[in-house]
Coordinates of C-alpha atoms in Angstrom, one line a residue:
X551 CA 98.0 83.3 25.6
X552 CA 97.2 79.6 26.0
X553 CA 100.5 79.2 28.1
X554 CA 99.8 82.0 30.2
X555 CA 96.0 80.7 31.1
X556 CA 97.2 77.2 32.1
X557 CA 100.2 79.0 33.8
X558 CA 97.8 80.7 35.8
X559 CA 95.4 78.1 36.4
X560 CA 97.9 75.6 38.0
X561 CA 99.2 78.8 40.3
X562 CA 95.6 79.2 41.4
X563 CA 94.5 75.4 41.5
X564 CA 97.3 74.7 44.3
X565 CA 97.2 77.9 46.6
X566 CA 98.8 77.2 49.5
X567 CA 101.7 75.6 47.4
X568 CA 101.8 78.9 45.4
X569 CA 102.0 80.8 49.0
X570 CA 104.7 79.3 50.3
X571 CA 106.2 79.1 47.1
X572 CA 106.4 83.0 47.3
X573 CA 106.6 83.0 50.9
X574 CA 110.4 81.0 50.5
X575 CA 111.1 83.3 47.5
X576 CA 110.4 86.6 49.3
X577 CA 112.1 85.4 52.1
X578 CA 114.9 84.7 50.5
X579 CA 115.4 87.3 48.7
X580 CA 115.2 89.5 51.4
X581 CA 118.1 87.9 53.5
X582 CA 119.9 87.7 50.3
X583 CA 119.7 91.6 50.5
X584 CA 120.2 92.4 54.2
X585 CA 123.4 90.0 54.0
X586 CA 124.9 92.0 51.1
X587 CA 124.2 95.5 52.3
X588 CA 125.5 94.2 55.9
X589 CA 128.3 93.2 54.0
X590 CA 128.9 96.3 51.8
X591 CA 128.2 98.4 54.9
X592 CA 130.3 97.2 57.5
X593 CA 133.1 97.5 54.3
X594 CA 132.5 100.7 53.5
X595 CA 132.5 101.8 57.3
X596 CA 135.3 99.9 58.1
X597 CA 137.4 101.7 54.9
X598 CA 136.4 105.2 55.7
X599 CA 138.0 104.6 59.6
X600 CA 141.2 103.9 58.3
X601 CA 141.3 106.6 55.5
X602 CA 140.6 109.2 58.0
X603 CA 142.5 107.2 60.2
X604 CA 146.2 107.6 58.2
X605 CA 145.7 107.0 54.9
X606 CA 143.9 109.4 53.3
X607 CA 142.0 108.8 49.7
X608 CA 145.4 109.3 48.0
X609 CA 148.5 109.4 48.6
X610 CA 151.4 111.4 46.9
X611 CA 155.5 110.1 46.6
X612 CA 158.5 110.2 45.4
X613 CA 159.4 107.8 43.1
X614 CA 158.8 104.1 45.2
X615 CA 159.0 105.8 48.6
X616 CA 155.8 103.6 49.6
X617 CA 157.8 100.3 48.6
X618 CA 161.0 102.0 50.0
X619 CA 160.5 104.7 52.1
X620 CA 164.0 106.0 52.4
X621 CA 164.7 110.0 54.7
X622 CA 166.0 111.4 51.6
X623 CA 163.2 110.5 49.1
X624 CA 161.5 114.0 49.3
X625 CA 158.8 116.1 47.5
X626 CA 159.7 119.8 47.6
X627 CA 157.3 121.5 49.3
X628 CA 156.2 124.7 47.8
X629 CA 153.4 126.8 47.4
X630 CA 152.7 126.1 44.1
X631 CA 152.7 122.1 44.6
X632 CA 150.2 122.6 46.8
X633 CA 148.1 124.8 45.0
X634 CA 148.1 122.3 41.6
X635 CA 147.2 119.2 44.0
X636 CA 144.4 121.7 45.6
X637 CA 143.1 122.5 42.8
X638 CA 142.1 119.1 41.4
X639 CA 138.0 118.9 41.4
X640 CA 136.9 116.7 44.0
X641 CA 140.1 117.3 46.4
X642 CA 138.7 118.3 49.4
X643 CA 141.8 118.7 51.2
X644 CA 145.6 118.0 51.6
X645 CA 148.2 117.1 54.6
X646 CA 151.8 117.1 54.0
X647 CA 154.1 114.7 56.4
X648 CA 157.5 113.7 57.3
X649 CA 158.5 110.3 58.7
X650 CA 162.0 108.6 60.1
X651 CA 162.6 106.2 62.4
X652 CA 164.0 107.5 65.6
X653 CA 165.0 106.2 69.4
X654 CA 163.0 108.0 72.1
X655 CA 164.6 108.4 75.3
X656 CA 162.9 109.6 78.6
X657 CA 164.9 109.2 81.9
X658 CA 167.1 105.7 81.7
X659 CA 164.4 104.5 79.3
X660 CA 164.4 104.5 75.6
X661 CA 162.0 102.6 72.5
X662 CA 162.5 102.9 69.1
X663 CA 159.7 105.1 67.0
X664 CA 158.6 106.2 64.2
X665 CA 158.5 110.2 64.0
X666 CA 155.4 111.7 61.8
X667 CA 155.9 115.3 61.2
X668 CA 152.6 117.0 60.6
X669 CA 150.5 120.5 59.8
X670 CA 148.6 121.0 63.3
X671 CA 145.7 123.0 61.4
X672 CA 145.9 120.6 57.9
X673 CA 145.4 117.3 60.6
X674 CA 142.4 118.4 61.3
X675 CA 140.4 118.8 57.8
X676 CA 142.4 115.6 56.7
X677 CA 142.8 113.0 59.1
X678 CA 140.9 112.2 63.0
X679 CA 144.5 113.2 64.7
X680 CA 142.6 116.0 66.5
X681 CA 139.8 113.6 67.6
X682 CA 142.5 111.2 68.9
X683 CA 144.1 113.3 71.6
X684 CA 142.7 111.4 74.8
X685 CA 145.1 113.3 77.2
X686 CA 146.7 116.7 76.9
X687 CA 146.4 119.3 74.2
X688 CA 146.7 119.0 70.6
X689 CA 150.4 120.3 69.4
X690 CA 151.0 123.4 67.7
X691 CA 154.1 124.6 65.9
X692 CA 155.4 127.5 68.8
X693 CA 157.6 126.8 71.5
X694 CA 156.7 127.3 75.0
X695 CA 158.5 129.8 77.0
X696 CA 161.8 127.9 77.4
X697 CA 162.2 127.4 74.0
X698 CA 161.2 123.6 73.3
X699 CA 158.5 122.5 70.9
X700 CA 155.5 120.2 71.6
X701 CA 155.7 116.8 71.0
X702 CA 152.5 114.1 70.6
X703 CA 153.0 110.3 71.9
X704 CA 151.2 107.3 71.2
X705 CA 150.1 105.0 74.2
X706 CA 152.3 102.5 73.1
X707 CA 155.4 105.2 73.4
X708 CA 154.5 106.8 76.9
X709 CA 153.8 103.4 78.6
X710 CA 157.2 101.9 77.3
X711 CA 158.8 105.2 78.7
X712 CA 156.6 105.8 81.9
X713 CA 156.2 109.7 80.7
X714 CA 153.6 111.4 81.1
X715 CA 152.1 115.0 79.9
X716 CA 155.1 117.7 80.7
X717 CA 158.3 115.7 81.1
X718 CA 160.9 116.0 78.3
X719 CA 161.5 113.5 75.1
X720 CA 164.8 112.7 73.8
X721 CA 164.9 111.7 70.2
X722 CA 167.9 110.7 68.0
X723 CA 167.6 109.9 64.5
X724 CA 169.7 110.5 61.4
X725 CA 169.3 113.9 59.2
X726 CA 168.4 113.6 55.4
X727 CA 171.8 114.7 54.8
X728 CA 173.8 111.7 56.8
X729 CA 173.8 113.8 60.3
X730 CA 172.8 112.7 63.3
X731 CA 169.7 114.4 64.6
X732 CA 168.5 114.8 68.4
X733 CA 166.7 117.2 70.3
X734 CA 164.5 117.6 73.1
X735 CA 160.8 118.0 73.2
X736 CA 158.2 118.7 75.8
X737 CA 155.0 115.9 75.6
X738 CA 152.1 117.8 75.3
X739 CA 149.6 115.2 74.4
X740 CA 148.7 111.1 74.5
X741 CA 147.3 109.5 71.1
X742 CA 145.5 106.6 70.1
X743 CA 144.9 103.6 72.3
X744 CA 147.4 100.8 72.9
X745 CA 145.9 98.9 69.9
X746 CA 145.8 101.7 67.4
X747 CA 147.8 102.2 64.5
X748 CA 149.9 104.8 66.1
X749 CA 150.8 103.8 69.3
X750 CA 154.4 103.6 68.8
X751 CA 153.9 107.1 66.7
X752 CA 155.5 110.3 68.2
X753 CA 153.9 113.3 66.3
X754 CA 156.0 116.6 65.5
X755 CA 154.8 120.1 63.9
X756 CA 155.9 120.0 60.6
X757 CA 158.2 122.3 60.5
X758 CA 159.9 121.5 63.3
X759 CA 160.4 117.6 61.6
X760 CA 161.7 119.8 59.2
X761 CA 164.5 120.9 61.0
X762 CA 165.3 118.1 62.9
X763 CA 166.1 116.1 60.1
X764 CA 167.6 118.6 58.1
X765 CA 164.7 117.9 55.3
X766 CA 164.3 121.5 54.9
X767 CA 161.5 122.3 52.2
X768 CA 160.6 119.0 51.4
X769 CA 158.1 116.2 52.8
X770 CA 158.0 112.6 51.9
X771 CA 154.4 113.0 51.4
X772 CA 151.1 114.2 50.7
X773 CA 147.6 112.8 51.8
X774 CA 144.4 113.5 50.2
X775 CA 140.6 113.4 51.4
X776 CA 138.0 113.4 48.7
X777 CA 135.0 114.8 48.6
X778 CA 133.9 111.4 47.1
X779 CA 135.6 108.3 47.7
X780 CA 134.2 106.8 45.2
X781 CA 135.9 109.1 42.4
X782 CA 139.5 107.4 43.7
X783 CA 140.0 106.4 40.7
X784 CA 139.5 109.0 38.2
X785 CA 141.0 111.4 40.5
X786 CA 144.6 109.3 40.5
X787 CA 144.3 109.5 37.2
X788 CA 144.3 113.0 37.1
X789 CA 146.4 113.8 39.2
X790 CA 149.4 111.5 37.7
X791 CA 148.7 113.6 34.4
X792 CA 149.0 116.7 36.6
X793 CA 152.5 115.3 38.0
X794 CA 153.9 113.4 36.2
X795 CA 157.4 113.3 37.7
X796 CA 155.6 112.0 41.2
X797 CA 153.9 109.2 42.2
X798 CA 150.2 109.1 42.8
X799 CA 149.1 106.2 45.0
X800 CA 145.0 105.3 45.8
X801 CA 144.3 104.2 48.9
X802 CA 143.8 100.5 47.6
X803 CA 147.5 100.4 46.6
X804 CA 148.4 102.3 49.9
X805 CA 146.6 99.3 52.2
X806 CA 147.0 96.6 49.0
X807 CA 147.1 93.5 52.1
X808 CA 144.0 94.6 53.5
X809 CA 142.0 95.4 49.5
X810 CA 142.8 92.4 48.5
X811 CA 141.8 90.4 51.4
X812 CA 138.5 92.8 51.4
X813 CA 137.8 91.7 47.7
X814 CA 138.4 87.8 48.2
X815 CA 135.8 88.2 50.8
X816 CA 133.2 89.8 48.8
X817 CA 133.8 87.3 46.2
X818 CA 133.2 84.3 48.9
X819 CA 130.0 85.9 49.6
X820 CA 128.9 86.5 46.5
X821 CA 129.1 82.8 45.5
X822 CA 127.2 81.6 48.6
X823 CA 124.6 83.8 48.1
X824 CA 124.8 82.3 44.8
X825 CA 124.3 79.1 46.4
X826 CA 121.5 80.3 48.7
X827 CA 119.8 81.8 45.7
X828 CA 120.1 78.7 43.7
X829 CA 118.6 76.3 46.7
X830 CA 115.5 78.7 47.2
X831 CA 114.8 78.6 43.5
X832 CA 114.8 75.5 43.3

């Protein structure tokens, strides 16, 4: 009790010491805070883009198609696999896809790549394709009256082959089983900008990716959104008791390069706020 009365009486002897004593305290505490929650924020904004963007929460392979994504490496597609990764609490909703590497060819013009094959109506609970479309309308899975299917490009692809929204797409690839695969499509729609992560994307139904590349039945994977993204983690785990002979990836394995770099920076902050905290204290 003694302590606390001459603890008290110094604060109160020296007041405009003790005022700007709290003053620097307060106000250091308070940029402390702003500069983590900018921090946290712009983070957590910045993670949600690209998870809508492509990535999805989780992602579902076979065996180590993410470290080498190979044509044949498929899931088969049925009903029932759907329904069990549906069915997980917390999954809010899944998109199957295809991918390959193919050459486009429009006129005397050609650029290599990469074919996504994709449900039209499952795109757009999952991902921001259907926000993405800045020209042209979003692709379906029936083919106009001559017979061809719709076809979406990035910017990057219809600059490098000076097409535009009706003219015809060449693409060859190779089939699942060995074959060679072309066809021609009709370009229905213009993705992305020429910065974003799919400009060099051409975007297929998927059933039609299907076909071309022979994959019949099967896709090379499965994306997930969560209701919560910050039940990643026990959801995985689920989900890898639920299939055991696939693999089940989070979206911090998925974009490892960019999670690791995000945690190193929080950890640099941390310590200088540290630092900041230390000085005021002092």
């Amino acid at each position: 009790m003694l302590l606390l009365k001459l603890a008290f009486r110094n604060i109160l002897r020296q007041r405009r010491r003790t005022i700007l004593t709290v003053l620097s305290m307060t106000g250091g505490y308070v940029l402390c805070c702003l500069s983590f929650s900018l921090t946290e924020g712009s983070y957590k904004n910045v993670i949600r883009i690209f998870t809508m963007d492509h990535t999805g929460h989780i992602q579902i392979h076979r065996d180590d198609y993410l470290q080498r994504p190979k044509v044949f490496k498929g899931i088969d597609d049925t009903p029932e696999q759907r329904q069990e990764i549906q069915s997980q609490p917390g999954v809010l909703s899944i998109a199957p896809r295809v991918f390959a590497p193919a050459l486009a060819y429009a006129g005397s013009r050609n650029t290599p790549v990469q074919i996504v094959g994709a449900e039209p109506h499952l795109e757009k609970t999952t991902s921001r394709l259907f926000n993405k479309v800045n020209q042209g309308q979003y692709f379906n899975a029936s083919p106009n009256a001559d017979g061809y299917y719709s076809a979406m490009l990035g910017i990057g692809v219809a600059e490098s082959l000076r097409i535009k929204i009706g003219d015809e797409l060449i693409l060859i690839s190779q089939g699942a089983d060995g074959s060679i695969a072309n066809d021609i499509y009709i370009v229905t729609a213009l993705v992305g900008t020429r910065n974003s992560w799919d400009r060099n994307k051409v975007y297929l139904p998927l059933s039609v990716a299907q076909e071309f590349l022979s994959f019949y039945g099967k896709v090379h994977q499965y994306s997930l959104l969560l209701e919560d993204e910050n039940a990643v983690t026990r959801i995985t785990q689920s989900l890898t008791t639920a299939l055991p002979t696939l693999t089940v990836n989070p979206w911090m394995q998925v974009e490892a390069t960019f999670y690791n770099s995000m945690e190193a920076d929080k950890r640099g902050n941390r310590f200088t706020l540290l630092i900041i905290v230390f000085i005021v204290f002092i």
